Structures are given as structure tokens and as C-alpha cells.
Coordinates of C-alpha atoms and ligand atoms in Angstrom, one line a residue:
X1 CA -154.6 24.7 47.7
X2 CA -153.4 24.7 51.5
X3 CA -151.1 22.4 53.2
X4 CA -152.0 21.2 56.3
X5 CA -150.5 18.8 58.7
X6 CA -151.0 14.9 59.5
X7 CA -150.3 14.6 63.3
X8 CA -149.7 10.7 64.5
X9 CA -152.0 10.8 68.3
X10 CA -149.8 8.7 69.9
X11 CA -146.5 11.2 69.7
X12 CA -147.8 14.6 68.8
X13 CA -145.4 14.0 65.5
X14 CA -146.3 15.4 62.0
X15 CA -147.0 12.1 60.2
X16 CA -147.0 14.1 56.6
X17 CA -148.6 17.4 54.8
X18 CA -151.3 17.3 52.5
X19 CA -152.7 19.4 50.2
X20 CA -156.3 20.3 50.9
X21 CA -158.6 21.5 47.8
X22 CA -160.3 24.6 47.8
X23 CA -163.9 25.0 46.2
X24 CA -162.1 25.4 42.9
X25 CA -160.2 22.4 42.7
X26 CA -163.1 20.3 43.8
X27 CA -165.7 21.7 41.1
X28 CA -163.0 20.5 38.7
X29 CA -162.8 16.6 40.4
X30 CA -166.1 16.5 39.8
X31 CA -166.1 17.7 36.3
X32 CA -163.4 14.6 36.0
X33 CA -165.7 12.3 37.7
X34 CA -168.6 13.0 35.8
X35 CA -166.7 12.6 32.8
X36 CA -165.4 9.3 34.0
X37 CA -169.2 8.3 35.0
X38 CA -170.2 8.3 31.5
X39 CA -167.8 5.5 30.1
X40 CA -167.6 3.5 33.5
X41 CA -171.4 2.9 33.4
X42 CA -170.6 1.0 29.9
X43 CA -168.2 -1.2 30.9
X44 CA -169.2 -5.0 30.9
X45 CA -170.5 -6.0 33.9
X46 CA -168.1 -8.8 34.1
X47 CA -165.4 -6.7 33.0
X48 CA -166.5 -4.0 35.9
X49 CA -165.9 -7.1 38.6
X50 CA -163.0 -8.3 37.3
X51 CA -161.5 -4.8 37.7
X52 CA -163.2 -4.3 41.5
X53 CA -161.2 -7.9 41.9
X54 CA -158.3 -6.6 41.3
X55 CA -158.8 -3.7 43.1
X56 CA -159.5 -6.0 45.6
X57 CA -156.2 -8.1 45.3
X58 CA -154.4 -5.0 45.2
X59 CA -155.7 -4.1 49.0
X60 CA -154.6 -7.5 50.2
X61 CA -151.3 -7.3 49.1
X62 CA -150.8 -3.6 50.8
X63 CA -152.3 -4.8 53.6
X64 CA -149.2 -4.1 56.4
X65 CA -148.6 -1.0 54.0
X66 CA -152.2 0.4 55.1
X67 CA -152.4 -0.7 58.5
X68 CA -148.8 1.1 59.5
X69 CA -150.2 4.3 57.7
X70 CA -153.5 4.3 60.2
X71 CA -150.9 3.2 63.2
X72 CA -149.2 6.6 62.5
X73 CA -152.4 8.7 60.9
X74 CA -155.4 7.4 63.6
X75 CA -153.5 5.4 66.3
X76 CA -155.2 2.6 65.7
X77 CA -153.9 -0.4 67.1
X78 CA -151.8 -2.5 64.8
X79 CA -154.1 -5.4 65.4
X80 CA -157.4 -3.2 64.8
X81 CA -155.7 -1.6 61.6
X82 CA -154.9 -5.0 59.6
X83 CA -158.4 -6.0 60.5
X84 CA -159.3 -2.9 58.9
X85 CA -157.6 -3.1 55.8
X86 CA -158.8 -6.6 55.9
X87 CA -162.0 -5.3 55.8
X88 CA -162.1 -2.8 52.8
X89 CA -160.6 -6.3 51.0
X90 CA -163.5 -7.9 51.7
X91 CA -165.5 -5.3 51.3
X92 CA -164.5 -4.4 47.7
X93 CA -164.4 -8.5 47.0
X94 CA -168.2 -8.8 47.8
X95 CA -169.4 -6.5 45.6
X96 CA -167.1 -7.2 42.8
X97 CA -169.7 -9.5 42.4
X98 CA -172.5 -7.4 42.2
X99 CA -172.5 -5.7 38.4
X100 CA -173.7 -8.8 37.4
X101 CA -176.5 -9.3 39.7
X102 CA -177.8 -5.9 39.4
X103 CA -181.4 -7.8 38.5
X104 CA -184.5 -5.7 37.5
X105 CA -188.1 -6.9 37.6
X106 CA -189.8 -8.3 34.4
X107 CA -193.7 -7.2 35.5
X108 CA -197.0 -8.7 33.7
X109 CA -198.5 -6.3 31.6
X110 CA -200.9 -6.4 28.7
X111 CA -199.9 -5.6 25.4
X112 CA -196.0 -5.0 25.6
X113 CA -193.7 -6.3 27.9
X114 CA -192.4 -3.9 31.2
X115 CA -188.7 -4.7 32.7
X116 CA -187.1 -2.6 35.8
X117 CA -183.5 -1.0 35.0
X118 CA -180.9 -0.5 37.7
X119 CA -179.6 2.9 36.6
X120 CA -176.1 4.1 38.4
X121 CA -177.0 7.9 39.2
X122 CA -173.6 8.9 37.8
X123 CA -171.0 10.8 40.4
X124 CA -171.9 10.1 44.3
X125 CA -169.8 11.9 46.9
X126 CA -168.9 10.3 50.0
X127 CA -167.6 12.0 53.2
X128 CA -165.6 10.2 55.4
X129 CA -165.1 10.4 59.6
X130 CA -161.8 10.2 61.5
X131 CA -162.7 7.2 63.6
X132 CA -162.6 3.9 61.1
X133 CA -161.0 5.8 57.9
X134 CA -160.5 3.0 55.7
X135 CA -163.6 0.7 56.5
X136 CA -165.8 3.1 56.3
X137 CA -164.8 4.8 53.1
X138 CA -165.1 1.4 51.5
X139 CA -168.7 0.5 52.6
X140 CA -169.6 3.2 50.0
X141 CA -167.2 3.2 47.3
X142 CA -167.4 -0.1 46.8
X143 CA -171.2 -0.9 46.1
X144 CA -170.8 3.2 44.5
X145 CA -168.4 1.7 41.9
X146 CA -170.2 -2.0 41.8
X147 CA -173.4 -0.1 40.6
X148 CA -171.1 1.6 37.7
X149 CA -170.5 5.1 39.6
X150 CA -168.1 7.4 39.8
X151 CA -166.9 8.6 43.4
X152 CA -165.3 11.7 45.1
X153 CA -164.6 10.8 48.3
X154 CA -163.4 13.4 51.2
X155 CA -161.8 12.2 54.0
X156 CA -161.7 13.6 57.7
X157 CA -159.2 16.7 57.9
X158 CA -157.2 14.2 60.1
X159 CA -157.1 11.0 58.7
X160 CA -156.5 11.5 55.2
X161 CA -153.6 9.3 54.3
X162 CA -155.3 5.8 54.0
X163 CA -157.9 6.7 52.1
X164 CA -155.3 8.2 49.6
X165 CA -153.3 5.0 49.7
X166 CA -156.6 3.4 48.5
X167 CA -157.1 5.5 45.1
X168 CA -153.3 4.6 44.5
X169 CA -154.4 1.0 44.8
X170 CA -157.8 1.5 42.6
X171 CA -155.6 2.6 39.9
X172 CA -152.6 0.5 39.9
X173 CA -155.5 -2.7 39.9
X174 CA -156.8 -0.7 36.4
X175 CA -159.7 1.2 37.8
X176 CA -160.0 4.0 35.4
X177 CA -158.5 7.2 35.9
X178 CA -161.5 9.5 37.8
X179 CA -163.4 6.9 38.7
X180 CA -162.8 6.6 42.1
X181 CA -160.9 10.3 43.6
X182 CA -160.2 11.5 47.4
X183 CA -160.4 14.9 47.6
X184 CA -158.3 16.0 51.3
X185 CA -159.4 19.5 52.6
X186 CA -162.2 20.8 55.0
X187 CA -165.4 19.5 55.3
X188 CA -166.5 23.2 55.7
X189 CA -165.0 23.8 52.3
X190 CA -164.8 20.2 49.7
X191 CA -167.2 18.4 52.1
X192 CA -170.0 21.3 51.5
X193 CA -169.4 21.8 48.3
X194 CA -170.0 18.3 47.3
X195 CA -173.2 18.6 49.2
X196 CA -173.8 21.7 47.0
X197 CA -172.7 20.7 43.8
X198 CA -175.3 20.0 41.3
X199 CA -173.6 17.2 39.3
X200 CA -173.3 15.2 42.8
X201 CA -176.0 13.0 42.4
X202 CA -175.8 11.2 46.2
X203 CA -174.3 11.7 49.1
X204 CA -173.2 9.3 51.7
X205 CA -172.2 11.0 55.4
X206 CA -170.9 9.2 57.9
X207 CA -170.1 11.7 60.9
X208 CA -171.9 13.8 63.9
X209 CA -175.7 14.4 64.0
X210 CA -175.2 17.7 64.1
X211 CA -173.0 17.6 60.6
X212 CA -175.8 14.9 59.2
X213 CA -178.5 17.6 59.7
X214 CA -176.7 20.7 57.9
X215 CA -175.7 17.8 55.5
X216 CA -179.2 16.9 54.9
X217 CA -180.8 20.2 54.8
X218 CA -178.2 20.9 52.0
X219 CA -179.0 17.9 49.9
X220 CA -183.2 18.5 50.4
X221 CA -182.4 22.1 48.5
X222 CA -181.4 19.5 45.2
X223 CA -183.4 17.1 46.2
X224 CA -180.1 14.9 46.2
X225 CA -180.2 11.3 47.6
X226 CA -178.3 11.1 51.1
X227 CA -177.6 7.8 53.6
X228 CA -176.7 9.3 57.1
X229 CA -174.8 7.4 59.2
X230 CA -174.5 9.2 62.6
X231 CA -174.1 9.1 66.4
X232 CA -174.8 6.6 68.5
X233 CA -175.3 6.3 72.4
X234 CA -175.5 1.7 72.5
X235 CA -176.8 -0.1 75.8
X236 CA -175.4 -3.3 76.2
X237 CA -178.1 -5.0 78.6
X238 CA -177.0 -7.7 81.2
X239 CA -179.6 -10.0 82.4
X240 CA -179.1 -11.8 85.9
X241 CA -179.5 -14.9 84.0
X242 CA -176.9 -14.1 81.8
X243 CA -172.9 -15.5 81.7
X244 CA -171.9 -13.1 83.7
X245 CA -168.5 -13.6 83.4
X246 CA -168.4 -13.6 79.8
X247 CA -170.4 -10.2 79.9
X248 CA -168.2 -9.1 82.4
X249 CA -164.9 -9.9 80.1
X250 CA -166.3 -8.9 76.8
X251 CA -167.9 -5.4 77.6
X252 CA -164.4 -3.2 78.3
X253 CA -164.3 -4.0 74.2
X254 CA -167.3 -3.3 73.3
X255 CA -166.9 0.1 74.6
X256 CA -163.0 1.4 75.1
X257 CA -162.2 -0.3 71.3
X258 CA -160.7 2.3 69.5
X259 CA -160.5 4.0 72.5
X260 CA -164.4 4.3 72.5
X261 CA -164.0 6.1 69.4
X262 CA -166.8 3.8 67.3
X263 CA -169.9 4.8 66.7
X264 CA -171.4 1.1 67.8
X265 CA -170.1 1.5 71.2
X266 CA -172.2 0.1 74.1
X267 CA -171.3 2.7 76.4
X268 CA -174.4 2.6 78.6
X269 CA -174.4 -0.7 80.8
X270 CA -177.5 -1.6 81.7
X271 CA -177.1 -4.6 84.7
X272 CA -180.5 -6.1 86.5
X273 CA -179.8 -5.2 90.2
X274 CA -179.5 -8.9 91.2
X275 CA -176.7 -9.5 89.3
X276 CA -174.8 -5.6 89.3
X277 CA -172.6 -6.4 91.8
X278 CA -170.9 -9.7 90.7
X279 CA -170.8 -7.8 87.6
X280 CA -169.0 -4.7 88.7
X281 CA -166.3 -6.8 90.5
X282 CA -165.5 -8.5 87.6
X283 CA -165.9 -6.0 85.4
X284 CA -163.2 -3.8 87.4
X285 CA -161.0 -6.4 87.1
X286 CA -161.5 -6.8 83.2
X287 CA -161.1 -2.8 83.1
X288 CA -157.9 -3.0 84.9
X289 CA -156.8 -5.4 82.1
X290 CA -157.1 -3.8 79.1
X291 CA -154.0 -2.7 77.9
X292 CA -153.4 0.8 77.0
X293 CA -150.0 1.2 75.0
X294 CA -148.7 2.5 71.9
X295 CA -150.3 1.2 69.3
X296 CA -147.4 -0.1 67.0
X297 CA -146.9 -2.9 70.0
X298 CA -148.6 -5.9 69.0
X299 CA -150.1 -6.7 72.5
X300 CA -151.4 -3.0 72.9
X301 CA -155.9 -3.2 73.2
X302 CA -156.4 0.5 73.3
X303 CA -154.5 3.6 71.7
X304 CA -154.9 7.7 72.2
X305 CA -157.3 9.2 71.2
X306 CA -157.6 11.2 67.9
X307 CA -156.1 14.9 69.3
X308 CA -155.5 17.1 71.5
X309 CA -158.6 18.8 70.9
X310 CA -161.1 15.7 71.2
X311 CA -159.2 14.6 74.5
X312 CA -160.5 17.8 75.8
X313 CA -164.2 17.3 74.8
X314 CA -163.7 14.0 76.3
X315 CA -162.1 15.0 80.0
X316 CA -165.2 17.7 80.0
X317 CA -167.7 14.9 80.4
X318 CA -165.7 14.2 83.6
X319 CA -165.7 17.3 86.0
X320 CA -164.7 17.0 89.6
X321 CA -167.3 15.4 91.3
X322 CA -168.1 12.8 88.5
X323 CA -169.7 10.0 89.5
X324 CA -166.3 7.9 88.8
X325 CA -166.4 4.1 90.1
X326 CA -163.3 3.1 88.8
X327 CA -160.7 3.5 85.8
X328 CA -157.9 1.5 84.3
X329 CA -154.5 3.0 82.9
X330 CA -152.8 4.9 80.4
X331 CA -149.5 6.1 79.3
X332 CA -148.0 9.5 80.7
X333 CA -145.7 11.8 78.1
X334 CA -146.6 13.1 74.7
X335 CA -150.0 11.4 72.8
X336 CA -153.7 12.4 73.6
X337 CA -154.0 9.2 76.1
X338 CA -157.0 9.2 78.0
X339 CA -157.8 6.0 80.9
X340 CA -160.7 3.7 80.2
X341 CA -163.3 5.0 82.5
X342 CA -166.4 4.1 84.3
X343 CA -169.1 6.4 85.6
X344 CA -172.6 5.6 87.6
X345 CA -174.7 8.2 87.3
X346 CA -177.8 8.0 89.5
X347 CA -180.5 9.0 86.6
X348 CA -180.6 8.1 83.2
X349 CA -181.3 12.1 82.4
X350 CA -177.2 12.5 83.1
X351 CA -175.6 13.7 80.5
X352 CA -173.2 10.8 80.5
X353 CA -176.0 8.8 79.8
X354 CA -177.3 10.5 77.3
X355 CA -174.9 12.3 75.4
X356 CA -172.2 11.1 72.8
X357 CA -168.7 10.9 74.2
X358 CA -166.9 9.2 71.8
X359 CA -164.3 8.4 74.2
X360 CA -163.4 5.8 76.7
X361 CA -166.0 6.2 79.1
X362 CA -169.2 3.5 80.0
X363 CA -171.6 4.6 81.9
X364 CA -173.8 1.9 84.1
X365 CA -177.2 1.7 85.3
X366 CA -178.7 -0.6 87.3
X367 CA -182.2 -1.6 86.3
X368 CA -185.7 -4.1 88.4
X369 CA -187.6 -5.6 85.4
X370 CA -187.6 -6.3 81.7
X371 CA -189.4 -3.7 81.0
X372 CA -187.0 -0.8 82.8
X373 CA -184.6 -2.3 80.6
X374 CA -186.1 -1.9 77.6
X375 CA -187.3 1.7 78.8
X376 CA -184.0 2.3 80.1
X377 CA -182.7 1.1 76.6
X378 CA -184.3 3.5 74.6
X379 CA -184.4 6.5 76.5
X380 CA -181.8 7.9 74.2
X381 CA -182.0 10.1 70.7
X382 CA -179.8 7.4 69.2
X383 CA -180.1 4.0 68.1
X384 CA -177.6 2.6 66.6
X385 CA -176.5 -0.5 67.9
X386 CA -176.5 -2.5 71.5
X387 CA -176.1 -5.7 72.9
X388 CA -178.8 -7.9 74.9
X389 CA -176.9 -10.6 77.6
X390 CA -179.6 -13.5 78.9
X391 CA -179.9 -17.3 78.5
X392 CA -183.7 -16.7 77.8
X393 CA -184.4 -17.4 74.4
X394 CA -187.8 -16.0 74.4
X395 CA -186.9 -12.8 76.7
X396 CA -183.4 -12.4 73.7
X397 CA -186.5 -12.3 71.2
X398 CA -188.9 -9.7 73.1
X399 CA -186.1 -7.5 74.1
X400 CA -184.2 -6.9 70.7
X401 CA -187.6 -6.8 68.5
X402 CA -187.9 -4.1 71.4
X403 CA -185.3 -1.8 71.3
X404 CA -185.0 0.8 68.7
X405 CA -182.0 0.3 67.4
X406 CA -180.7 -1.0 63.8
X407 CA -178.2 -3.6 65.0
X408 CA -178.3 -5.8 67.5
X409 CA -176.3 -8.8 69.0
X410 CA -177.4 -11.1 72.1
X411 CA -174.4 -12.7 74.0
X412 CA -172.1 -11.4 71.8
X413 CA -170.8 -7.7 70.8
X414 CA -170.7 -8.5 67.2
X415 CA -168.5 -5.6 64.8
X416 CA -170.2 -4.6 61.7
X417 CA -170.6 -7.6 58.9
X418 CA -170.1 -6.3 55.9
X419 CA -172.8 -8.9 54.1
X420 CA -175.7 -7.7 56.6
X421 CA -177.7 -4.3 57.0
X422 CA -175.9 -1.2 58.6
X423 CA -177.6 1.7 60.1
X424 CA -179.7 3.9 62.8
X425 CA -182.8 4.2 63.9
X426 CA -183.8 7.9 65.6
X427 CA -180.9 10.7 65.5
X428 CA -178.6 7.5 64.2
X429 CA -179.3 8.2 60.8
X430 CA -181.2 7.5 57.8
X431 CA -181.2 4.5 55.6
X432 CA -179.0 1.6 55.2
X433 CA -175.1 0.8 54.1
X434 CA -173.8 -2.6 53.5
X435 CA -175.7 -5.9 52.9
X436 CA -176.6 -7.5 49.9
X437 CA -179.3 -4.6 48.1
X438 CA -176.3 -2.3 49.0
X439 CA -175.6 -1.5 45.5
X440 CA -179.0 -0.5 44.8
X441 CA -179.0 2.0 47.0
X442 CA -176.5 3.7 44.5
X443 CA -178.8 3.2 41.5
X444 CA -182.0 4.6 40.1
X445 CA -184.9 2.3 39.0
X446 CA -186.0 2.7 36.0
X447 CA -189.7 1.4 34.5
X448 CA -189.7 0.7 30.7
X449 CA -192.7 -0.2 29.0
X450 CA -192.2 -2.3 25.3
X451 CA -195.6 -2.0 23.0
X452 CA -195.8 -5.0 20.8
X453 CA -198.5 -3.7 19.1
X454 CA -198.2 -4.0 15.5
Ligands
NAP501 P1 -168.0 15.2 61.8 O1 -167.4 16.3 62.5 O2 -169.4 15.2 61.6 O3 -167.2 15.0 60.4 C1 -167.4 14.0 59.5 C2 -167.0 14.4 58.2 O4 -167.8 15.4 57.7 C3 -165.5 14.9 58.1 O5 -165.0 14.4 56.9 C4 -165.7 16.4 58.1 O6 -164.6 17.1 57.6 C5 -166.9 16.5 57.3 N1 -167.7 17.8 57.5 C6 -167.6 18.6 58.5 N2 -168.4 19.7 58.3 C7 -169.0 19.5 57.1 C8 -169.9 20.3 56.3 N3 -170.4 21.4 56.7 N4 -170.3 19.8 55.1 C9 -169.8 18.6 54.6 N5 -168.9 17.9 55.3 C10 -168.5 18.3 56.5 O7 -167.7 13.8 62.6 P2 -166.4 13.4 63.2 O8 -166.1 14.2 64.4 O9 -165.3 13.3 62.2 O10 -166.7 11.9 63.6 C11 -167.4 11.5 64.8 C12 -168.8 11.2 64.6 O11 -169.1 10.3 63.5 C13 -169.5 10.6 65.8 O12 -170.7 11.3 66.1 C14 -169.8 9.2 65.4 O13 -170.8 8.6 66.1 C15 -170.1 9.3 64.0 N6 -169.9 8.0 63.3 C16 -171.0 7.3 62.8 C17 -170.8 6.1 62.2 C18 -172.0 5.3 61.7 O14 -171.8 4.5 60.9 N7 -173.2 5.6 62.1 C19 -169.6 5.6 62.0 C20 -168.5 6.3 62.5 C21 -168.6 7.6 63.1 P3 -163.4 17.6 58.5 O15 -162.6 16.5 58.7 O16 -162.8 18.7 57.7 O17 -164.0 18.1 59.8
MG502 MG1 -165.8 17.0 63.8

């Protein structure tokens, strides 16, 4: 075991140690969770969702509990952290529901009769990001546990202390023992080795591409199941026709949330020239608006980001001579603040158009025709999310069945909905989180064939 320190982004303050596990310590979780596996996948299905209810109920009522730990642990805002916790509630309450639909096939055959089983495929091993630490962890643990799995989650290095709250909660709520275990320490160390370990049966990532690819090269050695949920470089796409205004006021949000630390953010602009400068005008003034404060402060839109070290990543996409058209404020004094920012690049080919920044700054582009949008749209490696802005019906049709990208919204910059499909397309990732066949996605199918011969 090694100690290492919980730093709260918005003073620089140690927030709390914890103890990381070492390769030793997490070959013996797993041995717990495997064990665990084997009488978890027997409990009664409705006895299964009762106790996810619970766990659910449980969550609710820690809700202000959670959401002060990921103040101090992420500097979210308080506002953005309840509707977190809010979310892994709601998250865990949908698929309490689901041990009990977990509905096989019954398939015409002659001579016997052939049924489908939903098999749970026994411990899965989720690994966790920095930038939504409690919603994310839930959108796998909960359809993991729904499909009568054990889990070994490991959290990012740095946000560790929410996630940890949440195995508290599984167990006070009667989840048993080493079902459902966070494991803190390095993802070089826990986060491999779960990757490595034979009796991991899955693995869900959420993190970098580059991460995802070591990740998935490691699992294709065991042939080991693996969702990736990765980077993501969104256009939100303005069309002259659109409410400009309401694009105008809505896209700060959709990119400087979290301090543009979400992998959904629309941080490429893409306006049709007729309409870019009414747009830029008011989307200065929207800019200029958001309010960048410590996070604890109710009214506060945008916190630090995560450390010192990412705030430097994040400057280096700006080196003098940036193309900068304007930028909005920030605190001064101790946190890792950085100002919302806007660049305009002249090519698409700039590196602020194409790479992941995963900080407060939107890039925007001016495009002629529906088509350059759409090009425009998908010249990137990612494709994760995006928004489309016109009053067209028909051209909101042809232009998000056109751009590769998993999720979509037009006239709106809709947040992740638990009950729908989640994932890339391209270096985004692989496969799908979230939605109603979630909990299948942590099951084996299993054909059975009954003679009834005599
Ligand atoms: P990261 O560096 O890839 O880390 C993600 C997780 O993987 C952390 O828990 C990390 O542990 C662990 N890890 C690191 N190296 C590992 C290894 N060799 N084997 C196993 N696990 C390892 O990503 P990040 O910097 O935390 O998060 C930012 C990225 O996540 C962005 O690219 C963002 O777009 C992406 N993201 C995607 C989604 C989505 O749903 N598509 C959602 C959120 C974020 P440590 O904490 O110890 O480094
Ligand atoms: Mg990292």
C-alpha cells in the first residue's frame, strides 16, 4: 500500500490521503469478488432489485453528503455535483429493475424445445476518469450488478473519494460484502492489472484514446470483453436559419461545463458565414457571462480545472500568437483556474480544431453550404457527440443521420440520458453504455437445446 494525497483544485488544499493498492492487494479483491460472484448470481431476481433499490435510496439520502465531497475532490460546481449524485440515484433506480427483465429467446425448433439464457460473466472491472467521478462509475456498476455481477472498480488517482463514499452506501443498503469494491491506486499499477487479470471477465474504460488502446490491446491477449468510452472533439453546428440567440446563449455550456472537462463538449463551433457575425457578438457577450467562481457558491457556472498539471496541458494549446478572439474571466490566487476561451483558427487542420483539449477552450469555424458543414463536422478522429442548430426539419434530419457521431441533439445541447444509448463512433470508442439492453452488455448468451425425445 501507498498513501497518496486528495488535493481540492480550487485551493491547492489536501482534501484527504488514501491508500492506493498495489498488484498484491488487488489480485486479492478480485479473489473476494469472484467469490462474491458466485452467490450474487443466485439471488432472486426480485430480491437482487429490491437490494439495487435500496442502494438506490441510500444515494438519495447522501445526496448533499456526495456532492460536498466532489466540491472539494473535482471542483465541480455545487449545482453540477448534486445533479450528479442525482444521477447515479437514477441511475442505480433504472436498472433495479432490470434482474427481472433479463428476457431470453424461446426459438422454434424440431424435436426439443431451445431457450436463450442471460448469463452474468462473473467479476467485471471498471476504470473510472477524473472528470464526472460519480456518474460515470455508476453507468457500469449498475447494469454490472443488475445482470448479477460482481465489480472492482478503480477510480482516477485524483478523484477517488466519491466513488468510495458509494461502496459505503452499497453496503449499508445490504449489497453483499465484495460485491461491489473500489480499489484507489494507479491505473499503471490496479488499473493494468485488472486488465491483466484472468478472473476479470470485462472491462469497462472510460478515459483517453491513448489509455483505451493499451487498454484494449491488453484485453485482446484474454480475449476479455471491453466497452471503451473515449475522447471526443463535438461540433456544435449553427445554421443561419437557426435561433440564433438561443445558440448564442446555450453554447458557452455546452463547452466551458465542467470547465470543458466532459468528454461531450462541442468545442468546435461551426457557424454558416451569413449568420457568424450576429453570432459572435452575442456569443461574446454570453462568454463574458459565465461565471467562473469557487465552486462551493451556489451561483458559481464554471470551477478550476482538475490540477496543476492539466492547467498546463491546457495553456500549451494557447501559445503567443494564438488565434484568440476573446475570453471571459477567472479568479486570481491559489486553484488551477483557467478563463473560458475562444480561438478562430483559419484551417480546420489546426490543432485546436482537431485535438482534444479538455479544457475551456471552443474553437470556431465559419462554414458556405450544408455540405462543408457536414465535412467540416467530421473531419475529426472522434465522434462522440455534437449538436445541429436549424429550423429545417428536413436539413436537422440529413445532417445528424450525417455526421459520425453516436449522440446527437438539434436545438438543444442535451447531457447524457441515462435511459438512451451512450457511446463513440471513430477514436470515440467502442460499443455502447446506458439505455435499456445495457445490462446485457454484462451478460453472456447462452443457447440451450431440450430433446423431448423419448
Ligand atoms: P486516462 O488518463 O485515460 O485515465 C482514465 C483512467 O484509466 C484512470 O482511472 C487512470 O488511472 C486509468 N489508467 C491510466 N493508465 C492505465 C493503464 N495503463 N491501465 C489501466 N488503467 C489505466 O483519462 P483521464 O485523463 O483520467 O480522463 C480524460 C479522458 O477521458 C479524456 O480523453 C475524455 O474525453 C475521456 N472521457 C471519455 C468519456 C466517454 O464517455 N467517452 C467520459 C469521460 C471522459 P490514474 O488515475 O491512476 O491515471
Ligand atoms: Mg491521465
Amino acid at each position: 500500500m501507498s498513501a497518496f494525497d486528495v488535493i481540492n483544485p480550487a485551493t491547492e488544499q489536501v482534501v484527504a490521503s488514501v491508500e492506493g493498492l498495489e498488484v498484491d492487494s488487488t489480485d486479492e479483491a478480485v479473489a473476494r469478488a469472484k467469490q462474491a460472484s458466485e452467490s450474487w448470481r443466485r439471488v432472486a431476481p426480485g430480491d437482487r432489485s429490491r437490494l439495487l433499490r435500496r442502494f438506490a435510496d441510500r444515494v438519495d439520502s447522501d445526496i448533499e453528503n456526495l456532492a460536498r465531497l466532489e466540491v472539494a475532490n473535482s471542483g465541480h460546481t455545487i449545482g453540477n455535483a448534486r445533479w450528479e449524485a442525482g444521477n447515479v440515484r437514477d441511475v442505480i433506480a433504472y436498472y433495479s429493475a432490470a434482474p427481472e427483465r433479463l428476457i431470453g429467446q424461446q426459438i422454434p425448433v424440431a424435436d426439443g424445445l431451445d431457450v436463450t439464457f442471460h448469463e452474468p460473466l462473473g467479476v467485471v472491472g471498471t476504470i473510472v476518469p477524473w472528470n464526472f467521478p460519480m456518474p460515470i462509475a455508476s453507468w457500469s456498476l449498475a447494469p454490472a450488478l443488475a445482470a448479477g455481477n460482481a465489480v472492482v472498480l478503480k477510480p482516477a488517482e485524483l478523484t477517488p473519494l466519491t466513488a468510495m463514499r458509494l461502496a459505503e452506501l452499497a453496503l449499508e443498503a445490504g449489497i453483499p460484502e465484495h460485491v461491489f469494491q473500489v480499489l484507489p491506486g494507479k491505473g499503471s499499477i490496479v488499473g493494468q492489472r485488472l486488465v491483466d487479470h484472468p478472473d476479470v471477465a470485462k472491462i469497462v474504460f472510460t478515459g483517453s484514446t491513448e489509455v483505451g488502446r493499451q487498454i484494449m490491446a491488453g484485453c485482446a491477449a484474454q480475449v476479455k470483453a471491453v466497452t471503451l468510452e473515449l475522447g471526443g472533439k463535438s461540433a456544435n453546428v449553427i445554421f443561419a436559419d437557426a435561433d440564433i440567440e438561443a445558440a448564442a446563449a446555450t453554447a458557452p455550456y455546452a463547452v466551458f461545463d465542467n470547465a470543458g472537462q466532459d468528454c461531450c463538449a462541442r468545442s468546435r463551433i461551426l457557424v454558416e458565414q451569413s449568420a457568424y457575425e450576429a453570432f459572435m457578438a452575442e456569443f461574446e457577450v454570453a462568454v463574458k457571462k459565465v461565471v467562473v467562481a469557487d465552486p462551493a457558491d451556489e451561483t458559481s457556472e464554471m470551477g478550476p480545472l482538475i490540477s496543476a498539471s492539466h492547467r498546463e496541458v491546457v495553456a500549451s494549446f494557447l501559445p503567443e500568437g494564438s488565434p484568440i478572439a476573446f475570453r471571459g474571466s477567472a479568479p486570481e490566487g491559489p486553484g488551477f483556474w483557467f478563463a473560458p476561451t475562444v480561438v478562430t483558427p483559419e484551417s480546420s487542420v489546426h490543432r485546436l480544431m482537431q485535438e482534444e483539449i479538455f479544457g475551456p477552450i471552443a474553437a470556431v469555424m465559419s462554414f458556405a453550404t450544408e455540405e462543408e458543414a457536414v465535412r467540416l463536422a467530421n473531419d475529426s478522429h472522434f465522434g462522440l457527440s455534437g449538436s445541429i442548430w436549424t429550423r429545417d426539419l428536413g436539413r436537422a434530419i440529413r445532417v445528424s443521420r450525417a455526421i459520425e457521431s453516436g449522440n446527437l441533439s438539434v436545438n438543444s445541447h442535451s447531457s447524457v440520458r441515462y435511459w438512451t444509448p451512450f457511446g463513440g463512433f471513430k477514436l470515440s470508442g467502442l460499443g455502447r453504455e446506458l439505455g435499456p439492453d445495457a445490462p446485457f452488455a454484462f451478460t453472456e448468451t447462452k443457447n440451450v437445446f431440450f430433446s423431448t425425445k423419448e
